[in-house]
Amino acid sequence: MPLRENAKYNEWKIHFERYIPYLRNNSILIGCSLGGIFLAKYLSETKFPKRILSTYLIGAPFDNILEHEELLGGFKLKQDLSLIEKNSGKLTLLFSEDDEVVSVSHAKKYKTKLPHAEIIIYKNKNGHFKVSQFPEIVEMIKRDIRKR
């Protein structure tokens, strides 16, 4: 996504929407960290034009209560997030207890707004999901595809 260090939601939205015509129905969306809150915001505000099989938000902040950085650039979520669950297909949020950027408290905030979402909390994912391999999500995606 453009300008990761000085990210602006509206710029990311324009960039993301350029790819939507290339997506097929039953696509799987994955957003990590700022990409996760981007997808949460986008899917909560926009009726997605294609069917999404599943959506994974990994270490996605819920609000501006981040210990080491501020969530700026228009990424703030609105009160009503119900459209996310309608757009997302199977919605899964992944957090790690050892995440020094986005604490597990964000998972609890999402759960109150997204009661049908699956929340998975790992004990250790090398901090803010700094892993070279993530076999658990590969297995989840394979399961999603088989259930289709």
mmCIF file of N, CA and C in Angstrom:
data_model
loop_
_atom_site.group_PDB
_atom_site.id
_atom_site.type_symbol
_atom_site.label_atom_id
_atom_site.label_comp_id
_atom_site.label_asym_id
_atom_site.label_seq_id
_atom_site.Cartn_x
_atom_site.Cartn_y
_atom_site.Cartn_z
ATOM 1 N N MET A 1 0.845 -1.171 0.000
ATOM 2 C CA MET A 1 0.000 0.000 0.000
ATOM 3 C C MET A 1 0.897 1.242 0.000
ATOM 4 N N PRO A 2 0.393 2.341 -0.488
ATOM 5 C CA PRO A 2 1.238 3.527 -0.635
ATOM 6 C C PRO A 2 1.583 4.185 0.707
ATOM 7 N N LEU A 3 2.755 4.756 0.762
ATOM 8 C CA LEU A 3 3.202 5.583 1.889
ATOM 9 C C LEU A 3 2.920 4.949 3.249
ATOM 10 N N ARG A 4 3.501 3.816 3.487
ATOM 11 C CA ARG A 4 3.281 3.101 4.737
ATOM 12 C C ARG A 4 3.668 3.924 5.959
ATOM 13 N N GLU A 5 4.722 4.705 5.846
ATOM 14 C CA GLU A 5 5.195 5.497 6.980
ATOM 15 C C GLU A 5 4.346 6.748 7.230
ATOM 16 N N ASN A 6 3.640 7.218 6.226
ATOM 17 C CA ASN A 6 2.762 8.378 6.369
ATOM 18 C C ASN A 6 1.414 8.027 5.740
ATOM 19 N N ALA A 7 0.865 6.899 6.190
ATOM 20 C CA ALA A 7 -0.324 6.332 5.569
ATOM 21 C C ALA A 7 -1.543 7.214 5.762
ATOM 22 N N LYS A 8 -2.314 7.314 4.714
ATOM 23 C CA LYS A 8 -3.592 8.035 4.725
ATOM 24 C C LYS A 8 -4.666 7.074 4.210
ATOM 25 N N TYR A 9 -5.716 6.928 4.992
ATOM 26 C CA TYR A 9 -6.772 5.987 4.635
ATOM 27 C C TYR A 9 -7.307 6.237 3.221
ATOM 28 N N ASN A 10 -7.598 7.484 2.898
ATOM 29 C CA ASN A 10 -8.188 7.773 1.588
ATOM 30 C C ASN A 10 -7.269 7.389 0.430
ATOM 31 N N GLU A 11 -5.961 7.523 0.621
ATOM 32 C CA GLU A 11 -5.018 7.105 -0.424
ATOM 33 C C GLU A 11 -4.996 5.589 -0.547
ATOM 34 N N TRP A 12 -5.015 4.908 0.594
ATOM 35 C CA TRP A 12 -5.040 3.447 0.565
ATOM 36 C C TRP A 12 -6.332 2.941 -0.089
ATOM 37 N N LYS A 13 -7.438 3.621 0.192
ATOM 38 C CA LYS A 13 -8.731 3.231 -0.372
ATOM 39 C C LYS A 13 -8.695 3.306 -1.897
ATOM 40 N N ILE A 14 -8.177 4.399 -2.437
ATOM 41 C CA ILE A 14 -8.068 4.553 -3.894
ATOM 42 C C ILE A 14 -7.200 3.437 -4.472
ATOM 43 N N HIS A 15 -6.077 3.184 -3.835
ATOM 44 C CA HIS A 15 -5.149 2.139 -4.299
ATOM 45 C C HIS A 15 -5.828 0.766 -4.255
ATOM 46 N N PHE A 16 -6.484 0.436 -3.149
ATOM 47 C CA PHE A 16 -7.159 -0.849 -2.974
ATOM 48 C C PHE A 16 -8.260 -1.039 -4.014
ATOM 49 N N GLU A 17 -9.052 -0.011 -4.245
ATOM 50 C CA GLU A 17 -10.180 -0.135 -5.165
ATOM 51 C C GLU A 17 -9.752 -0.377 -6.603
ATOM 52 N N ARG A 18 -8.522 -0.048 -6.926
ATOM 53 C CA ARG A 18 -8.009 -0.350 -8.280
ATOM 54 C C ARG A 18 -7.898 -1.855 -8.516
ATOM 55 N N TYR A 19 -7.759 -2.623 -7.434
ATOM 56 C CA TYR A 19 -7.583 -4.070 -7.557
ATOM 57 C C TYR A 19 -8.895 -4.846 -7.496
ATOM 58 N N ILE A 20 -9.955 -4.240 -7.033
ATOM 59 C CA ILE A 20 -11.220 -4.950 -6.869
ATOM 60 C C ILE A 20 -11.712 -5.575 -8.174
ATOM 61 N N PRO A 21 -11.624 -4.903 -9.324
ATOM 62 C CA PRO A 21 -12.097 -5.550 -10.565
ATOM 63 C C PRO A 21 -11.357 -6.857 -10.888
ATOM 64 N N TYR A 22 -10.180 -7.038 -10.357
ATOM 65 C CA TYR A 22 -9.400 -8.241 -10.635
ATOM 66 C C TYR A 22 -9.691 -9.382 -9.665
ATOM 67 N N LEU A 23 -10.424 -9.091 -8.602
ATOM 68 C CA LEU A 23 -10.789 -10.121 -7.631
ATOM 69 C C LEU A 23 -11.968 -10.925 -8.148
ATOM 70 N N ARG A 24 -11.972 -12.201 -7.830
ATOM 71 C CA ARG A 24 -13.093 -13.061 -8.159
ATOM 72 C C ARG A 24 -13.989 -13.193 -6.935
ATOM 73 N N ASN A 25 -15.194 -13.682 -7.150
ATOM 74 C CA ASN A 25 -16.019 -14.041 -6.004
ATOM 75 C C ASN A 25 -15.292 -15.123 -5.215
ATOM 76 N N ASN A 26 -15.539 -15.174 -3.919
ATOM 77 C CA ASN A 26 -14.913 -16.126 -2.999
ATOM 78 C C ASN A 26 -13.426 -15.863 -2.791
ATOM 79 N N SER A 27 -13.019 -14.611 -2.914
ATOM 80 C CA SER A 27 -11.641 -14.244 -2.594
ATOM 81 C C SER A 27 -11.445 -14.262 -1.083
ATOM 82 N N ILE A 28 -10.191 -14.331 -0.677
ATOM 83 C CA ILE A 28 -9.817 -14.278 0.730
ATOM 84 C C ILE A 28 -8.982 -13.019 0.921
ATOM 85 N N LEU A 29 -9.388 -12.194 1.893
ATOM 86 C CA LEU A 29 -8.664 -10.965 2.186
ATOM 87 C C LEU A 29 -7.883 -11.120 3.487
ATOM 88 N N ILE A 30 -6.648 -10.628 3.488
ATOM 89 C CA ILE A 30 -5.797 -10.679 4.674
ATOM 90 C C ILE A 30 -5.190 -9.304 4.873
ATOM 91 N N GLY A 31 -5.345 -8.768 6.075
ATOM 92 C CA GLY A 31 -4.732 -7.490 6.417
ATOM 93 C C GLY A 31 -3.983 -7.629 7.723
ATOM 94 N N CYS A 32 -2.759 -7.162 7.735
ATOM 95 C CA CYS A 32 -1.922 -7.255 8.936
ATOM 96 C C CYS A 32 -1.619 -5.854 9.453
ATOM 97 N N SER A 33 -1.806 -5.661 10.752
ATOM 98 C CA SER A 33 -1.495 -4.412 11.425
ATOM 99 C C SER A 33 -2.329 -3.270 10.828
ATOM 100 N N LEU A 34 -1.687 -2.257 10.288
ATOM 101 C CA LEU A 34 -2.421 -1.146 9.689
ATOM 102 C C LEU A 34 -3.288 -1.633 8.527
ATOM 103 N N GLY A 35 -2.814 -2.643 7.809
ATOM 104 C CA GLY A 35 -3.619 -3.242 6.743
ATOM 105 C C GLY A 35 -4.882 -3.897 7.284
ATOM 106 N N GLY A 36 -4.800 -4.397 8.523
ATOM 107 C CA GLY A 36 -5.967 -5.001 9.156
ATOM 108 C C GLY A 36 -7.023 -3.976 9.506
ATOM 109 N N ILE A 37 -6.610 -2.868 10.109
ATOM 110 C CA ILE A 37 -7.605 -1.839 10.432
ATOM 111 C C ILE A 37 -8.108 -1.167 9.154
ATOM 112 N N PHE A 38 -7.261 -1.114 8.115
ATOM 113 C CA PHE A 38 -7.742 -0.591 6.837
ATOM 114 C C PHE A 38 -8.906 -1.444 6.338
ATOM 115 N N LEU A 39 -8.710 -2.776 6.315
ATOM 116 C CA LEU A 39 -9.788 -3.652 5.851
ATOM 117 C C LEU A 39 -11.014 -3.538 6.749
ATOM 118 N N ALA A 40 -10.800 -3.454 8.065
ATOM 119 C CA ALA A 40 -11.927 -3.319 8.988
ATOM 120 C C ALA A 40 -12.721 -2.059 8.670
ATOM 121 N N LYS A 41 -12.038 -0.962 8.488
ATOM 122 C CA LYS A 41 -12.714 0.307 8.188
ATOM 123 C C LYS A 41 -13.402 0.241 6.830
ATOM 124 N N TYR A 42 -12.676 -0.227 5.821
ATOM 125 C CA TYR A 42 -13.227 -0.277 4.469
ATOM 126 C C TYR A 42 -14.474 -1.164 4.425
ATOM 127 N N LEU A 43 -14.371 -2.360 5.005
ATOM 128 C CA LEU A 43 -15.489 -3.299 4.957
ATOM 129 C C LEU A 43 -16.639 -2.882 5.865
ATOM 130 N N SER A 44 -16.385 -1.990 6.812
ATOM 131 C CA SER A 44 -17.465 -1.495 7.677
ATOM 132 C C SER A 44 -18.190 -0.308 7.059
ATOM 133 N N GLU A 45 -17.611 0.282 6.035
ATOM 134 C CA GLU A 45 -18.195 1.486 5.441
ATOM 135 C C GLU A 45 -18.637 1.304 3.993
ATOM 136 N N THR A 46 -18.221 0.229 3.355
ATOM 137 C CA THR A 46 -18.441 0.057 1.923
ATOM 138 C C THR A 46 -19.043 -1.311 1.644
ATOM 139 N N LYS A 47 -20.132 -1.352 0.912
ATOM 140 C CA LYS A 47 -20.683 -2.645 0.484
ATOM 141 C C LYS A 47 -19.734 -3.215 -0.561
ATOM 142 N N PHE A 48 -19.087 -4.335 -0.224
ATOM 143 C CA PHE A 48 -18.093 -4.906 -1.128
ATOM 144 C C PHE A 48 -18.801 -5.512 -2.338
ATOM 145 N N PRO A 49 -18.325 -5.224 -3.550
ATOM 146 C CA PRO A 49 -19.039 -5.621 -4.763
ATOM 147 C C PRO A 49 -18.912 -7.102 -5.135
ATOM 148 N N LYS A 50 -18.069 -7.837 -4.436
ATOM 149 C CA LYS A 50 -17.876 -9.259 -4.737
ATOM 150 C C LYS A 50 -18.054 -10.062 -3.454
ATOM 151 N N ARG A 51 -18.325 -11.345 -3.622
ATOM 152 C CA ARG A 51 -18.475 -12.205 -2.450
ATOM 153 C C ARG A 51 -17.088 -12.540 -1.904
ATOM 154 N N ILE A 52 -16.910 -12.320 -0.602
ATOM 155 C CA ILE A 52 -15.653 -12.655 0.064
ATOM 156 C C ILE A 52 -15.857 -13.977 0.798
ATOM 157 N N LEU A 53 -14.964 -14.922 0.582
ATOM 158 C CA LEU A 53 -15.044 -16.204 1.265
ATOM 159 C C LEU A 53 -14.661 -16.050 2.731
ATOM 160 N N SER A 54 -13.531 -15.397 2.985
ATOM 161 C CA SER A 54 -13.098 -15.166 4.364
ATOM 162 C C SER A 54 -12.169 -13.967 4.426
ATOM 163 N N THR A 55 -12.108 -13.401 5.632
ATOM 164 C CA THR A 55 -11.275 -12.229 5.891
ATOM 165 C C THR A 55 -10.476 -12.491 7.152
ATOM 166 N N TYR A 56 -9.173 -12.208 7.097
ATOM 167 C CA TYR A 56 -8.279 -12.367 8.246
ATOM 168 C C TYR A 56 -7.666 -11.016 8.581
ATOM 169 N N LEU A 57 -7.853 -10.603 9.832
ATOM 170 C CA LEU A 57 -7.240 -9.373 10.328
ATOM 171 C C LEU A 57 -6.213 -9.790 11.371
ATOM 172 N N ILE A 58 -4.952 -9.496 11.093
ATOM 173 C CA ILE A 58 -3.837 -9.967 11.920
ATOM 174 C C ILE A 58 -3.221 -8.784 12.658
ATOM 175 N N GLY A 59 -3.247 -8.845 13.983
ATOM 176 C CA GLY A 59 -2.641 -7.775 14.781
ATOM 177 C C GLY A 59 -3.176 -6.408 14.416
ATOM 178 N N ALA A 60 -4.475 -6.336 14.162
ATOM 179 C CA ALA A 60 -5.092 -5.079 13.716
ATOM 180 C C ALA A 60 -5.481 -4.221 14.917
ATOM 181 N N PRO A 61 -4.986 -2.998 14.979
ATOM 182 C CA PRO A 61 -5.419 -2.121 16.069
ATOM 183 C C PRO A 61 -6.902 -1.784 15.925
ATOM 184 N N PHE A 62 -7.552 -1.557 17.062
ATOM 185 C CA PHE A 62 -8.964 -1.191 17.054
ATOM 186 C C PHE A 62 -9.132 0.320 17.148
ATOM 187 N N ASP A 63 -8.240 0.938 17.885
ATOM 188 C CA ASP A 63 -8.358 2.370 18.119
ATOM 189 C C ASP A 63 -6.971 2.973 18.290
ATOM 190 N N ASN A 64 -6.933 4.184 18.740
ATOM 191 C CA ASN A 64 -5.680 4.932 18.818
ATOM 192 C C ASN A 64 -4.912 4.692 20.126
ATOM 193 N N ILE A 65 -5.251 3.652 20.836
ATOM 194 C CA ILE A 65 -4.557 3.360 22.091
ATOM 195 C C ILE A 65 -3.415 2.392 21.770
ATOM 196 N N LEU A 66 -2.405 2.882 21.119
ATOM 197 C CA LEU A 66 -1.227 2.077 20.791
ATOM 198 C C LEU A 66 -0.054 2.593 21.602
ATOM 199 N N GLU A 67 0.696 1.673 22.159
ATOM 200 C CA GLU A 67 1.775 2.075 23.055
ATOM 201 C C GLU A 67 2.905 2.805 22.346
ATOM 202 N N HIS A 68 3.291 2.350 21.152
ATOM 203 C CA HIS A 68 4.493 2.895 20.511
ATOM 204 C C HIS A 68 4.232 3.776 19.299
ATOM 205 N N GLU A 69 2.996 3.924 18.893
ATOM 206 C CA GLU A 69 2.725 4.762 17.732
ATOM 207 C C GLU A 69 1.286 5.249 17.752
ATOM 208 N N GLU A 70 1.019 6.262 16.977
ATOM 209 C CA GLU A 70 -0.327 6.802 16.888
ATOM 210 C C GLU A 70 -0.983 6.345 15.604
ATOM 211 N N LEU A 71 -2.277 6.135 15.683
ATOM 212 C CA LEU A 71 -3.060 5.731 14.529
ATOM 213 C C LEU A 71 -3.643 6.995 13.912
ATOM 214 N N LEU A 72 -2.987 7.497 12.895
ATOM 215 C CA LEU A 72 -3.388 8.745 12.246
ATOM 216 C C LEU A 72 -3.837 8.460 10.820
ATOM 217 N N GLY A 73 -4.149 9.479 10.094
ATOM 218 C CA GLY A 73 -4.409 9.340 8.661
ATOM 219 C C GLY A 73 -5.800 8.868 8.300
ATOM 220 N N GLY A 74 -6.763 9.003 9.204
ATOM 221 C CA GLY A 74 -8.133 8.667 8.855
ATOM 222 C C GLY A 74 -8.514 7.211 9.014
ATOM 223 N N PHE A 75 -7.728 6.423 9.755
ATOM 224 C CA PHE A 75 -8.005 5.000 9.919
ATOM 225 C C PHE A 75 -8.971 4.703 11.067
ATOM 226 N N LYS A 76 -9.509 5.733 11.715
ATOM 227 C CA LYS A 76 -10.384 5.535 12.869
ATOM 228 C C LYS A 76 -11.672 4.826 12.456
ATOM 229 N N LEU A 77 -12.024 3.800 13.210
ATOM 230 C CA LEU A 77 -13.244 3.049 12.945
ATOM 231 C C LEU A 77 -14.462 3.811 13.442
ATOM 232 N N LYS A 78 -15.568 3.634 12.739
ATOM 233 C CA LYS A 78 -16.834 4.231 13.183
ATOM 234 C C LYS A 78 -17.459 3.336 14.250
ATOM 235 N N GLN A 79 -18.520 3.823 14.862
ATOM 236 C CA GLN A 79 -19.202 3.074 15.931
ATOM 237 C C GLN A 79 -19.785 1.755 15.434
ATOM 238 N N ASP A 80 -20.480 1.793 14.301
ATOM 239 C CA ASP A 80 -21.178 0.618 13.791
ATOM 240 C C ASP A 80 -20.260 -0.150 12.835
ATOM 241 N N LEU A 81 -19.893 -1.356 13.247
ATOM 242 C CA LEU A 81 -19.026 -2.188 12.416
ATOM 243 C C LEU A 81 -19.777 -3.375 11.811
ATOM 244 N N SER A 82 -21.095 -3.380 11.916
ATOM 245 C CA SER A 82 -21.874 -4.548 11.504
ATOM 246 C C SER A 82 -21.698 -4.912 10.027
ATOM 247 N N LEU A 83 -21.426 -3.947 9.176
ATOM 248 C CA LEU A 83 -21.254 -4.245 7.751
ATOM 249 C C LEU A 83 -20.024 -5.125 7.505
ATOM 250 N N ILE A 84 -19.047 -5.072 8.402
ATOM 251 C CA ILE A 84 -17.864 -5.947 8.244
ATOM 252 C C ILE A 84 -18.311 -7.397 8.207
ATOM 253 N N GLU A 85 -19.151 -7.788 9.150
ATOM 254 C CA GLU A 85 -19.576 -9.186 9.206
ATOM 255 C C GLU A 85 -20.410 -9.570 7.987
ATOM 256 N N LYS A 86 -21.165 -8.651 7.439
ATOM 257 C CA LYS A 86 -21.944 -8.944 6.230
ATOM 258 C C LYS A 86 -21.031 -9.089 5.014
ATOM 259 N N ASN A 87 -19.989 -8.269 4.932
ATOM 260 C CA ASN A 87 -19.079 -8.276 3.783
ATOM 261 C C ASN A 87 -18.056 -9.406 3.826
ATOM 262 N N SER A 88 -17.621 -9.788 5.000
ATOM 263 C CA SER A 88 -16.377 -10.533 5.172
ATOM 264 C C SER A 88 -16.415 -12.027 4.954
ATOM 265 N N GLY A 89 -17.561 -12.626 4.808
ATOM 266 C CA GLY A 89 -17.587 -14.079 4.833
ATOM 267 C C GLY A 89 -17.190 -14.511 6.234
ATOM 268 N N LYS A 90 -16.357 -15.525 6.335
ATOM 269 C CA LYS A 90 -15.855 -15.961 7.643
ATOM 270 C C LYS A 90 -14.817 -14.936 8.103
ATOM 271 N N LEU A 91 -15.051 -14.332 9.248
ATOM 272 C CA LEU A 91 -14.170 -13.271 9.754
ATOM 273 C C LEU A 91 -13.356 -13.800 10.925
ATOM 274 N N THR A 92 -12.032 -13.724 10.801
ATOM 275 C CA THR A 92 -11.130 -14.204 11.843
ATOM 276 C C THR A 92 -10.137 -13.107 12.180
ATOM 277 N N LEU A 93 -9.980 -12.838 13.471
ATOM 278 C CA LEU A 93 -9.005 -11.862 13.953
ATOM 279 C C LEU A 93 -7.952 -12.589 14.763
ATOM 280 N N LEU A 94 -6.698 -12.305 14.476
ATOM 281 C CA LEU A 94 -5.584 -12.996 15.107
ATOM 282 C C LEU A 94 -4.723 -12.010 15.883
ATOM 283 N N PHE A 95 -4.428 -12.362 17.126
ATOM 284 C CA PHE A 95 -3.611 -11.524 18.001
ATOM 285 C C PHE A 95 -2.594 -12.399 18.703
ATOM 286 N N SER A 96 -1.576 -11.773 19.270
ATOM 287 C CA SER A 96 -0.545 -12.506 19.998
ATOM 288 C C SER A 96 -0.295 -11.848 21.350
ATOM 289 N N GLU A 97 -0.179 -12.669 22.383
ATOM 290 C CA GLU A 97 0.062 -12.150 23.728
ATOM 291 C C GLU A 97 1.393 -11.413 23.843
ATOM 292 N N ASP A 98 2.353 -11.759 22.984
ATOM 293 C CA ASP A 98 3.668 -11.102 23.071
ATOM 294 C C ASP A 98 3.812 -9.933 22.100
ATOM 295 N N ASP A 99 2.699 -9.478 21.541
ATOM 296 C CA ASP A 99 2.731 -8.364 20.594
ATOM 297 C C ASP A 99 2.985 -7.061 21.352
ATOM 298 N N GLU A 100 4.085 -6.404 21.039
ATOM 299 C CA GLU A 100 4.456 -5.159 21.713
ATOM 300 C C GLU A 100 3.856 -3.928 21.039
ATOM 301 N N VAL A 101 3.184 -4.110 19.908
ATOM 302 C CA VAL A 101 2.588 -2.981 19.183
ATOM 303 C C VAL A 101 1.074 -2.921 19.412
ATOM 304 N N VAL A 102 0.372 -4.024 19.160
ATOM 305 C CA VAL A 102 -1.078 -4.089 19.326
ATOM 306 C C VAL A 102 -1.387 -5.145 20.382
ATOM 307 N N SER A 103 -1.791 -4.694 21.553
ATOM 308 C CA SER A 103 -2.024 -5.629 22.657
ATOM 309 C C SER A 103 -3.314 -6.419 22.450
ATOM 310 N N VAL A 104 -3.439 -7.484 23.204
ATOM 311 C CA VAL A 104 -4.607 -8.349 23.143
ATOM 312 C C VAL A 104 -5.881 -7.599 23.546
ATOM 313 N N SER A 105 -5.744 -6.493 24.249
ATOM 314 C CA SER A 105 -6.932 -5.709 24.626
ATOM 315 C C SER A 105 -7.717 -5.259 23.390
ATOM 316 N N HIS A 106 -7.049 -5.116 22.261
ATOM 317 C CA HIS A 106 -7.741 -4.740 21.022
ATOM 318 C C HIS A 106 -8.671 -5.862 20.560
ATOM 319 N N ALA A 107 -8.305 -7.110 20.822
ATOM 320 C CA ALA A 107 -9.156 -8.247 20.460
ATOM 321 C C ALA A 107 -10.490 -8.159 21.187
ATOM 322 N N LYS A 108 -10.435 -7.806 22.456
ATOM 323 C CA LYS A 108 -11.664 -7.693 23.254
ATOM 324 C C LYS A 108 -12.558 -6.583 22.718
ATOM 325 N N LYS A 109 -11.962 -5.497 22.269
ATOM 326 C CA LYS A 109 -12.754 -4.391 21.710
ATOM 327 C C LYS A 109 -13.442 -4.813 20.413
ATOM 328 N N TYR A 110 -12.707 -5.527 19.555
ATOM 329 C CA TYR A 110 -13.322 -6.020 18.323
ATOM 330 C C TYR A 110 -14.469 -6.980 18.645
ATOM 331 N N LYS A 111 -14.258 -7.854 19.629
ATOM 332 C CA LYS A 111 -15.267 -8.870 19.965
ATOM 333 C C LYS A 111 -16.586 -8.224 20.391
ATOM 334 N N THR A 112 -16.522 -7.095 21.088
ATOM 335 C CA THR A 112 -17.766 -6.441 21.500
ATOM 336 C C THR A 112 -18.530 -5.888 20.298
ATOM 337 N N LYS A 113 -17.819 -5.487 19.254
ATOM 338 C CA LYS A 113 -18.462 -4.909 18.056
ATOM 339 C C LYS A 113 -18.759 -5.964 16.985
ATOM 340 N N LEU A 114 -18.020 -7.082 17.024
ATOM 341 C CA LEU A 114 -18.153 -8.121 16.003
ATOM 342 C C LEU A 114 -18.405 -9.472 16.684
ATOM 343 N N PRO A 115 -19.613 -9.685 17.187
ATOM 344 C CA PRO A 115 -19.873 -10.883 17.987
ATOM 345 C C PRO A 115 -19.736 -12.204 17.228
ATOM 346 N N HIS A 116 -19.829 -12.181 15.912
ATOM 347 C CA HIS A 116 -19.743 -13.420 15.135
ATOM 348 C C HIS A 116 -18.331 -13.710 14.634
ATOM 349 N N ALA A 117 -17.414 -12.809 14.881
ATOM 350 C CA ALA A 117 -16.028 -13.010 14.438
ATOM 351 C C ALA A 117 -15.342 -14.035 15.328
ATOM 352 N N GLU A 118 -14.464 -14.794 14.722
ATOM 353 C CA GLU A 118 -13.629 -15.715 15.493
ATOM 354 C C GLU A 118 -12.364 -14.947 15.896
ATOM 355 N N ILE A 119 -12.043 -14.996 17.170
ATOM 356 C CA ILE A 119 -10.844 -14.339 17.681
ATOM 357 C C ILE A 119 -9.884 -15.436 18.131
ATOM 358 N N ILE A 120 -8.672 -15.391 17.606
ATOM 359 C CA ILE A 120 -7.640 -16.359 17.992
ATOM 360 C C ILE A 120 -6.484 -15.581 18.611
ATOM 361 N N ILE A 121 -6.078 -16.004 19.784
ATOM 362 C CA ILE A 121 -4.969 -15.346 20.470
ATOM 363 C C ILE A 121 -3.850 -16.368 20.671
ATOM 364 N N TYR A 122 -2.721 -16.078 20.059
ATOM 365 C CA TYR A 122 -1.542 -16.938 20.181
ATOM 366 C C TYR A 122 -0.717 -16.504 21.381
ATOM 367 N N LYS A 123 -0.020 -17.431 21.960
ATOM 368 C CA LYS A 123 0.859 -17.117 23.078
ATOM 369 C C LYS A 123 2.084 -16.347 22.595
ATOM 370 N N ASN A 124 2.654 -16.774 21.456
ATOM 371 C CA ASN A 124 3.893 -16.163 20.987
ATOM 372 C C ASN A 124 3.956 -16.205 19.460
ATOM 373 N N LYS A 125 3.966 -15.038 18.852
ATOM 374 C CA LYS A 125 4.169 -14.919 17.397
ATOM 375 C C LYS A 125 5.315 -13.937 17.128
ATOM 376 N N ASN A 126 6.337 -14.034 17.957
ATOM 377 C CA ASN A 126 7.540 -13.213 17.802
ATOM 378 C C ASN A 126 7.192 -11.719 17.766
ATOM 379 N N GLY A 127 6.409 -11.326 18.731
ATOM 380 C CA GLY A 127 6.016 -9.914 18.795
ATOM 381 C C GLY A 127 4.847 -9.626 17.879
ATOM 382 N N HIS A 128 4.986 -8.613 17.072
ATOM 383 C CA HIS A 128 3.911 -8.150 16.180
ATOM 384 C C HIS A 128 3.894 -8.985 14.897
ATOM 385 N N PHE A 129 3.715 -10.288 15.067
ATOM 386 C CA PHE A 129 3.646 -11.257 13.971
ATOM 387 C C PHE A 129 4.860 -11.148 13.045
ATOM 388 N N LYS A 130 6.033 -11.034 13.657
ATOM 389 C CA LYS A 130 7.279 -10.995 12.878
ATOM 390 C C LYS A 130 7.753 -12.428 12.653
ATOM 391 N N VAL A 131 7.013 -13.158 11.849
ATOM 392 C CA VAL A 131 7.316 -14.561 11.576
ATOM 393 C C VAL A 131 7.530 -14.748 10.082
ATOM 394 N N SER A 132 8.477 -15.587 9.735
ATOM 395 C CA SER A 132 8.726 -15.842 8.316
ATOM 396 C C SER A 132 7.745 -16.864 7.761
ATOM 397 N N GLN A 133 7.184 -17.680 8.633
ATOM 398 C CA GLN A 133 6.178 -18.653 8.218
ATOM 399 C C GLN A 133 5.025 -18.601 9.197
ATOM 400 N N PHE A 134 3.836 -18.830 8.689
ATOM 401 C CA PHE A 134 2.643 -18.774 9.520
ATOM 402 C C PHE A 134 1.744 -19.948 9.104
ATOM 403 N N PRO A 135 2.162 -21.183 9.454
ATOM 404 C CA PRO A 135 1.428 -22.371 8.980
ATOM 405 C C PRO A 135 -0.018 -22.432 9.467
ATOM 406 N N GLU A 136 -0.309 -21.821 10.606
ATOM 407 C CA GLU A 136 -1.680 -21.858 11.125
ATOM 408 C C GLU A 136 -2.652 -21.156 10.174
ATOM 409 N N ILE A 137 -2.258 -20.014 9.632
ATOM 410 C CA ILE A 137 -3.169 -19.306 8.722
ATOM 411 C C ILE A 137 -3.271 -20.039 7.386
ATOM 412 N N VAL A 138 -2.196 -20.689 6.979
ATOM 413 C CA VAL A 138 -2.247 -21.487 5.745
ATOM 414 C C VAL A 138 -3.289 -22.596 5.908
ATOM 415 N N GLU A 139 -3.283 -23.260 7.064
ATOM 416 C CA GLU A 139 -4.261 -24.317 7.316
ATOM 417 C C GLU A 139 -5.682 -23.768 7.370
ATOM 418 N N MET A 140 -5.858 -22.611 7.983
ATOM 419 C CA MET A 140 -7.191 -22.002 8.045
ATOM 420 C C MET A 140 -7.705 -21.697 6.640
ATOM 421 N N ILE A 141 -6.846 -21.162 5.799
ATOM 422 C CA ILE A 141 -7.238 -20.835 4.425
ATOM 423 C C ILE A 141 -7.585 -22.097 3.653
ATOM 424 N N LYS A 142 -6.788 -23.142 3.821
ATOM 425 C CA LYS A 142 -7.087 -24.407 3.160
ATOM 426 C C LYS A 142 -8.453 -24.947 3.597
ATOM 427 N N ARG A 143 -8.749 -24.843 4.895
ATOM 428 C CA ARG A 143 -10.064 -25.274 5.407
ATOM 429 C C ARG A 143 -11.185 -24.453 4.780
ATOM 430 N N ASP A 144 -10.976 -23.138 4.690
ATOM 431 C CA ASP A 144 -11.991 -22.267 4.090
ATOM 432 C C ASP A 144 -12.286 -22.704 2.659
ATOM 433 N N ILE A 145 -11.244 -22.998 1.911
ATOM 434 C CA ILE A 145 -11.394 -23.372 0.501
ATOM 435 C C ILE A 145 -12.118 -24.717 0.387
ATOM 436 N N ARG A 146 -11.773 -25.665 1.248
ATOM 437 C CA ARG A 146 -12.426 -26.975 1.207
ATOM 438 C C ARG A 146 -13.916 -26.871 1.542
ATOM 439 N N LYS A 147 -14.278 -25.978 2.463
ATOM 440 C CA LYS A 147 -15.683 -25.819 2.879
ATOM 441 C C LYS A 147 -16.518 -25.095 1.847
ATOM 442 N N ARG A 148 -15.888 -24.443 0.921
ATOM 443 C CA ARG A 148 -16.590 -23.618 -0.062
ATOM 444 C C ARG A 148 -17.578 -24.382 -0.844
#
